Coordinates of N, CA and C in Angstrom, one line a residue:
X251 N 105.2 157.3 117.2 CA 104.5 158.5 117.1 C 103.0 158.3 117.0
X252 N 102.1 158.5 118.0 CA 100.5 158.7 118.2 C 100.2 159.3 117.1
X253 N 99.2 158.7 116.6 CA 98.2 158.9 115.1 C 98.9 159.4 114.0
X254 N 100.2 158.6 113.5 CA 100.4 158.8 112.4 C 100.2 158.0 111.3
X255 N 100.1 158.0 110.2 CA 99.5 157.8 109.3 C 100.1 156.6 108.6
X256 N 100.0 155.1 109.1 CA 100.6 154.2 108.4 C 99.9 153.2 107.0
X257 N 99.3 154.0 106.3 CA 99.0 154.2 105.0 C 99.8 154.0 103.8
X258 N 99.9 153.0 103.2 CA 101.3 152.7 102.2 C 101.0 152.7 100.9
X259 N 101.2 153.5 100.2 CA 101.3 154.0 98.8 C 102.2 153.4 97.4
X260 N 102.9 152.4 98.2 CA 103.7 151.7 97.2 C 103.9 150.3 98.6
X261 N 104.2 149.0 98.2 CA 104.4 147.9 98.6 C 106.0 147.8 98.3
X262 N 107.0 147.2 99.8 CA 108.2 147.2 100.5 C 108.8 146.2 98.8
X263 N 109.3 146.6 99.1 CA 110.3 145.4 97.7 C 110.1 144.1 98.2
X264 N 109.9 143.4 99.5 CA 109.9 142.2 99.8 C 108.5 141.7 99.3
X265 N 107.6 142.9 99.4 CA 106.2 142.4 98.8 C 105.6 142.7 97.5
X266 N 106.6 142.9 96.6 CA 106.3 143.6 95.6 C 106.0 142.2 95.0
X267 N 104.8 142.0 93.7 CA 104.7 140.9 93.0 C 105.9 140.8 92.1
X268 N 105.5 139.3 92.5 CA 107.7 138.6 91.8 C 107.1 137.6 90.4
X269 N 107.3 138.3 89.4 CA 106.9 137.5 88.7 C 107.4 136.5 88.0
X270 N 109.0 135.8 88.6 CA 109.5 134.8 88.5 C 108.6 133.6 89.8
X271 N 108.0 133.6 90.7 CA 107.8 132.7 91.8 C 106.4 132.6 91.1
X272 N 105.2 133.6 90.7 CA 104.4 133.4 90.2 C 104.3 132.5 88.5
X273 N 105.0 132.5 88.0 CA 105.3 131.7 86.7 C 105.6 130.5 87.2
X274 N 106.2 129.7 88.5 CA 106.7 128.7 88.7 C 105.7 128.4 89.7
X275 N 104.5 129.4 89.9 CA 103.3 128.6 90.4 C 102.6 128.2 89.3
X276 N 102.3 129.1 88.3 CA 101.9 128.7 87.2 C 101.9 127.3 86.5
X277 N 103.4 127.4 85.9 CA 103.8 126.1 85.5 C 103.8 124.9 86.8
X278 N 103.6 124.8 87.5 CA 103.7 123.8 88.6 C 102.1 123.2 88.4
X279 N 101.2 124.4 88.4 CA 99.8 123.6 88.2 C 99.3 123.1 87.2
X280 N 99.7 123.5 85.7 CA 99.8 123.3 84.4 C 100.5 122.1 84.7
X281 N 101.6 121.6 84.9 CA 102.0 120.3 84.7 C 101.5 119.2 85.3
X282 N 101.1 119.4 86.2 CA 100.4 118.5 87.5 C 98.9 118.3 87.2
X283 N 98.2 119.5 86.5 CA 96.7 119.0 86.3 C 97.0 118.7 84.8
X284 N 98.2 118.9 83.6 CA 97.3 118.9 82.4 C 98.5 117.7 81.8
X285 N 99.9 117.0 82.4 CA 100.5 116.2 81.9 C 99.8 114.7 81.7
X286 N 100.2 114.6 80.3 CA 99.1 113.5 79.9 C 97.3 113.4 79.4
X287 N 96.9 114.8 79.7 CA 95.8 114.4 79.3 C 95.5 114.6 78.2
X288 N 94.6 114.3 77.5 CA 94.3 114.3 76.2 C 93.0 115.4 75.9
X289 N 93.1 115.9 74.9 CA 91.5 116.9 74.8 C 90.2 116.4 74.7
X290 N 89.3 116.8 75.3 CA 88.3 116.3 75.2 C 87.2 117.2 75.2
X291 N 86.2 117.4 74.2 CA 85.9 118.8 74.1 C 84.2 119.0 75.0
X292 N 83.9 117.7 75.4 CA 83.0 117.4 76.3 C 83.4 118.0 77.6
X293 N 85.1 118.0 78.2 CA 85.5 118.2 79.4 C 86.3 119.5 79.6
X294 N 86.1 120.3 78.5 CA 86.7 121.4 78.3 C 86.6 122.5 79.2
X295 N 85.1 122.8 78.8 CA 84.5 123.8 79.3 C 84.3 124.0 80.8
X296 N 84.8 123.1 81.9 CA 85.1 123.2 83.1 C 86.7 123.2 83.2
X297 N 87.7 122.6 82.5 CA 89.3 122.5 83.1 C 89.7 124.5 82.9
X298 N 89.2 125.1 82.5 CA 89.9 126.2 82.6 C 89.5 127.3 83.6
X299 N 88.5 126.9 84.3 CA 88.0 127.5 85.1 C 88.5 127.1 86.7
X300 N 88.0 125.8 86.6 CA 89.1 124.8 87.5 C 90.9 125.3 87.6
X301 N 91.6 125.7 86.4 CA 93.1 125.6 86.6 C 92.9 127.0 86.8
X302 N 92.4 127.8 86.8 CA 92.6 129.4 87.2 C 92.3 129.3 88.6
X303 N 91.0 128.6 89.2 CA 91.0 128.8 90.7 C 92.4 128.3 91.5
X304 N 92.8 126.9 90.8 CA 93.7 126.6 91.4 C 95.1 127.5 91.5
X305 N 95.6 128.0 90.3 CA 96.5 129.0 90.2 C 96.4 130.1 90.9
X306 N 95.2 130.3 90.9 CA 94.9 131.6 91.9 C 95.2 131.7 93.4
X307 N 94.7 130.7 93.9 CA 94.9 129.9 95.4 C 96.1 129.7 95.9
X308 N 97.4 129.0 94.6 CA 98.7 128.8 95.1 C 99.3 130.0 94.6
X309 N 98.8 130.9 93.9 CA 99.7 132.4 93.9 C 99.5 133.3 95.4
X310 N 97.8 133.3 95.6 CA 97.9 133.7 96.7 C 98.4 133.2 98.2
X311 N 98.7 131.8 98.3 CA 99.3 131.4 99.4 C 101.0 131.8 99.4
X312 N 101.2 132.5 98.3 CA 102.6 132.9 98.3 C 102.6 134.3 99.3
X313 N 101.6 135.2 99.5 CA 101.2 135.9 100.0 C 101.1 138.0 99.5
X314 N 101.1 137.6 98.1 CA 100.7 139.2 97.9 C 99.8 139.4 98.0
X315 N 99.1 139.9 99.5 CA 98.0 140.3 100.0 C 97.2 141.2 99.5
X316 N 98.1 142.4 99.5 CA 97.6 144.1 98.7 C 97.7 143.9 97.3
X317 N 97.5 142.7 96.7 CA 97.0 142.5 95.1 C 95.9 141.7 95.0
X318 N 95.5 142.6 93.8 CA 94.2 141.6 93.5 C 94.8 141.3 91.9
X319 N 94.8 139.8 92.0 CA 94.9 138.9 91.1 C 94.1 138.7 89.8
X320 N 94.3 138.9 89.1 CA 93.7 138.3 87.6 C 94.0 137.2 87.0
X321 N 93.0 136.0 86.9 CA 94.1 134.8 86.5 C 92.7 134.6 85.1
X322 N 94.3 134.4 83.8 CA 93.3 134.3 82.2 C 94.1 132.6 81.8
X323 N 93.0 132.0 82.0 CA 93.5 130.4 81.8 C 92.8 130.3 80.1
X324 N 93.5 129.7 78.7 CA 93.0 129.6 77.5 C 93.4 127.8 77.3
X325 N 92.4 127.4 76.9 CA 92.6 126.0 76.4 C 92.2 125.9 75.2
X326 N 92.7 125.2 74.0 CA 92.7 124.7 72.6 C 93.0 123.1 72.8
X327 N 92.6 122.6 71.3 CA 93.2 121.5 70.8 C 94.3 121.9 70.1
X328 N 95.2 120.9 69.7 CA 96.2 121.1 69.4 C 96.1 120.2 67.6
X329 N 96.3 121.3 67.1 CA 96.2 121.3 65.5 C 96.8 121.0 64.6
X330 N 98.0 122.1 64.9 CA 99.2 122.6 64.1 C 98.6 123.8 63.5
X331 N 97.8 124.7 63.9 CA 97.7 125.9 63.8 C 98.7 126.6 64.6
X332 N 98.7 128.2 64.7 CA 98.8 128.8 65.6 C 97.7 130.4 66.2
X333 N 98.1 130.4 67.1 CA 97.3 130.7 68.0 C 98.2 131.9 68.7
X334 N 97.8 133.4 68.6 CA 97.9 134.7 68.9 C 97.3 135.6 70.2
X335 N 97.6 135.5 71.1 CA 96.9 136.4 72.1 C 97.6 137.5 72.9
X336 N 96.9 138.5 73.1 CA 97.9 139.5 73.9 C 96.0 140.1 74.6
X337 N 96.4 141.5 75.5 CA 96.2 141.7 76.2 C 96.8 143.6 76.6
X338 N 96.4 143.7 77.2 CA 96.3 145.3 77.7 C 96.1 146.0 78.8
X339 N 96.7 146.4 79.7 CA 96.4 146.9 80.6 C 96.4 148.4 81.0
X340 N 96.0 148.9 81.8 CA 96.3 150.1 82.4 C 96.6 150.2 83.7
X341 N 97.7 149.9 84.3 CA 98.3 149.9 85.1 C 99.9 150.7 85.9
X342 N 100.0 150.8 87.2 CA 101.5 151.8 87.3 C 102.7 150.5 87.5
X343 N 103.5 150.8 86.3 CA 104.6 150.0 86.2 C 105.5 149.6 87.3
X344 N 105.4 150.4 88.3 CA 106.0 150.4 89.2 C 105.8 149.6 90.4
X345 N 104.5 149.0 90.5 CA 104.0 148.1 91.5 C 103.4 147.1 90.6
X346 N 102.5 147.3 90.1 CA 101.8 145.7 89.2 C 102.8 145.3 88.0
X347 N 102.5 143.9 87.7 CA 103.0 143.3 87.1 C 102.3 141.9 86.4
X348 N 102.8 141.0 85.9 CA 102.2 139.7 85.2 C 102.8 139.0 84.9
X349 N 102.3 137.3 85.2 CA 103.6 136.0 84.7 C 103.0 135.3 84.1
X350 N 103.5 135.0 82.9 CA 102.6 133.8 82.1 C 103.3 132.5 82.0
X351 N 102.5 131.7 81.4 CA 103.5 130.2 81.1 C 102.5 129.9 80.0
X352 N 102.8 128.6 79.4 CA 102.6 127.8 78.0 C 102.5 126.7 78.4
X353 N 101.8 125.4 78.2 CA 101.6 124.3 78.4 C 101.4 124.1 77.3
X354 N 102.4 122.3 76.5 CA 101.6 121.8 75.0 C 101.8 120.5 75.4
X355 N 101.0 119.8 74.6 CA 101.4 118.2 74.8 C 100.7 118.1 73.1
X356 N 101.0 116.6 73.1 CA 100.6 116.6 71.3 C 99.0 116.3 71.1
X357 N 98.3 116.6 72.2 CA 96.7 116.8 72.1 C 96.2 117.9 72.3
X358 N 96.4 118.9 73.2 CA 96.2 120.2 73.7 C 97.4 121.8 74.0
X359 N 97.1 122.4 73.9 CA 97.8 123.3 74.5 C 96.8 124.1 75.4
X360 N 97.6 125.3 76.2 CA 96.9 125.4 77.2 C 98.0 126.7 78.3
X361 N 97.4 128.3 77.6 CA 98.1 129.5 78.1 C 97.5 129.8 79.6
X362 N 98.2 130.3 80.4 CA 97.6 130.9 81.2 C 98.2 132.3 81.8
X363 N 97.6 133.0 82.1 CA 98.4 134.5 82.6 C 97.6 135.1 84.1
X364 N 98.4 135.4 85.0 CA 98.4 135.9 86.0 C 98.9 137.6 86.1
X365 N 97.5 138.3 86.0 CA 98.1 139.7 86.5 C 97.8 140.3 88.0
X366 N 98.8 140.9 88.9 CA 98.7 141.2 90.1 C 98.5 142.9 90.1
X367 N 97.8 143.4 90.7 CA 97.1 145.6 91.0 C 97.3 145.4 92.4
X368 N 98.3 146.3 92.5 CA 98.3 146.3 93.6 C 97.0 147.5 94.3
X369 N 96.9 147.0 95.3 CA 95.4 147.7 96.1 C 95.7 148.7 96.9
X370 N 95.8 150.2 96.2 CA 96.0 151.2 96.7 C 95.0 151.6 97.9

């Protein structure tokens, strides 16, 4: 049909953000950049900036286009404290979503969360 309106108001189920495949990008880059390292509070202040670009890059190559990505990378030393974080959004439940993961080793720990909006 000539000049109809292919304008999409909600993203097809196949493209909907899957927040099982994004958690197992997550944890895939967490293990690969942080197994074994040790803290170091001179090298800090660049690894979390670094592991969000990267996370971001292999979430997007999975390909949810019509989202824009939020990636919250948190690094600590590892104490034997504990450590509380949450977060808030405003968002329609029905398209966006979020995957997080947890990284510890016995020198650091190290959260990160990915939220996907879909781009109306």
């Amino acid at each position: 049909m000539e000049g109809s309106n292919t304008y999409l108001i909600r993203p097809h189920h196949q493209h909907k953000f899957k927040a099982a495949i994004v958690k197992e990008c997550i944890h895939d880059i967490l293990r690969e950049r942080l197994s074994g390292l040790q803290y170091d509070p001179e090298g800090v202040p660049d690894l979390p900036r670094s592991l969000a670009e990267s996370i971001k890059n292999k979430v997007k190559d999975v390909g949810f286009d019509k989202y824009k990505l939020v990636v919250q990378v948190v690094i600590g030393e590892q104490r034997g404290e504990g450590v509380k974080m949450s977060s808030r959004c405003f968002w329609d439940a029905d398209t966006d979503s979020y995957a997080e993961d947890v990284f510890m080793n016995d020198s650091l720990f190290c959260a990160a969360a990915v939220f996907g909006c879909y781009y109306y």
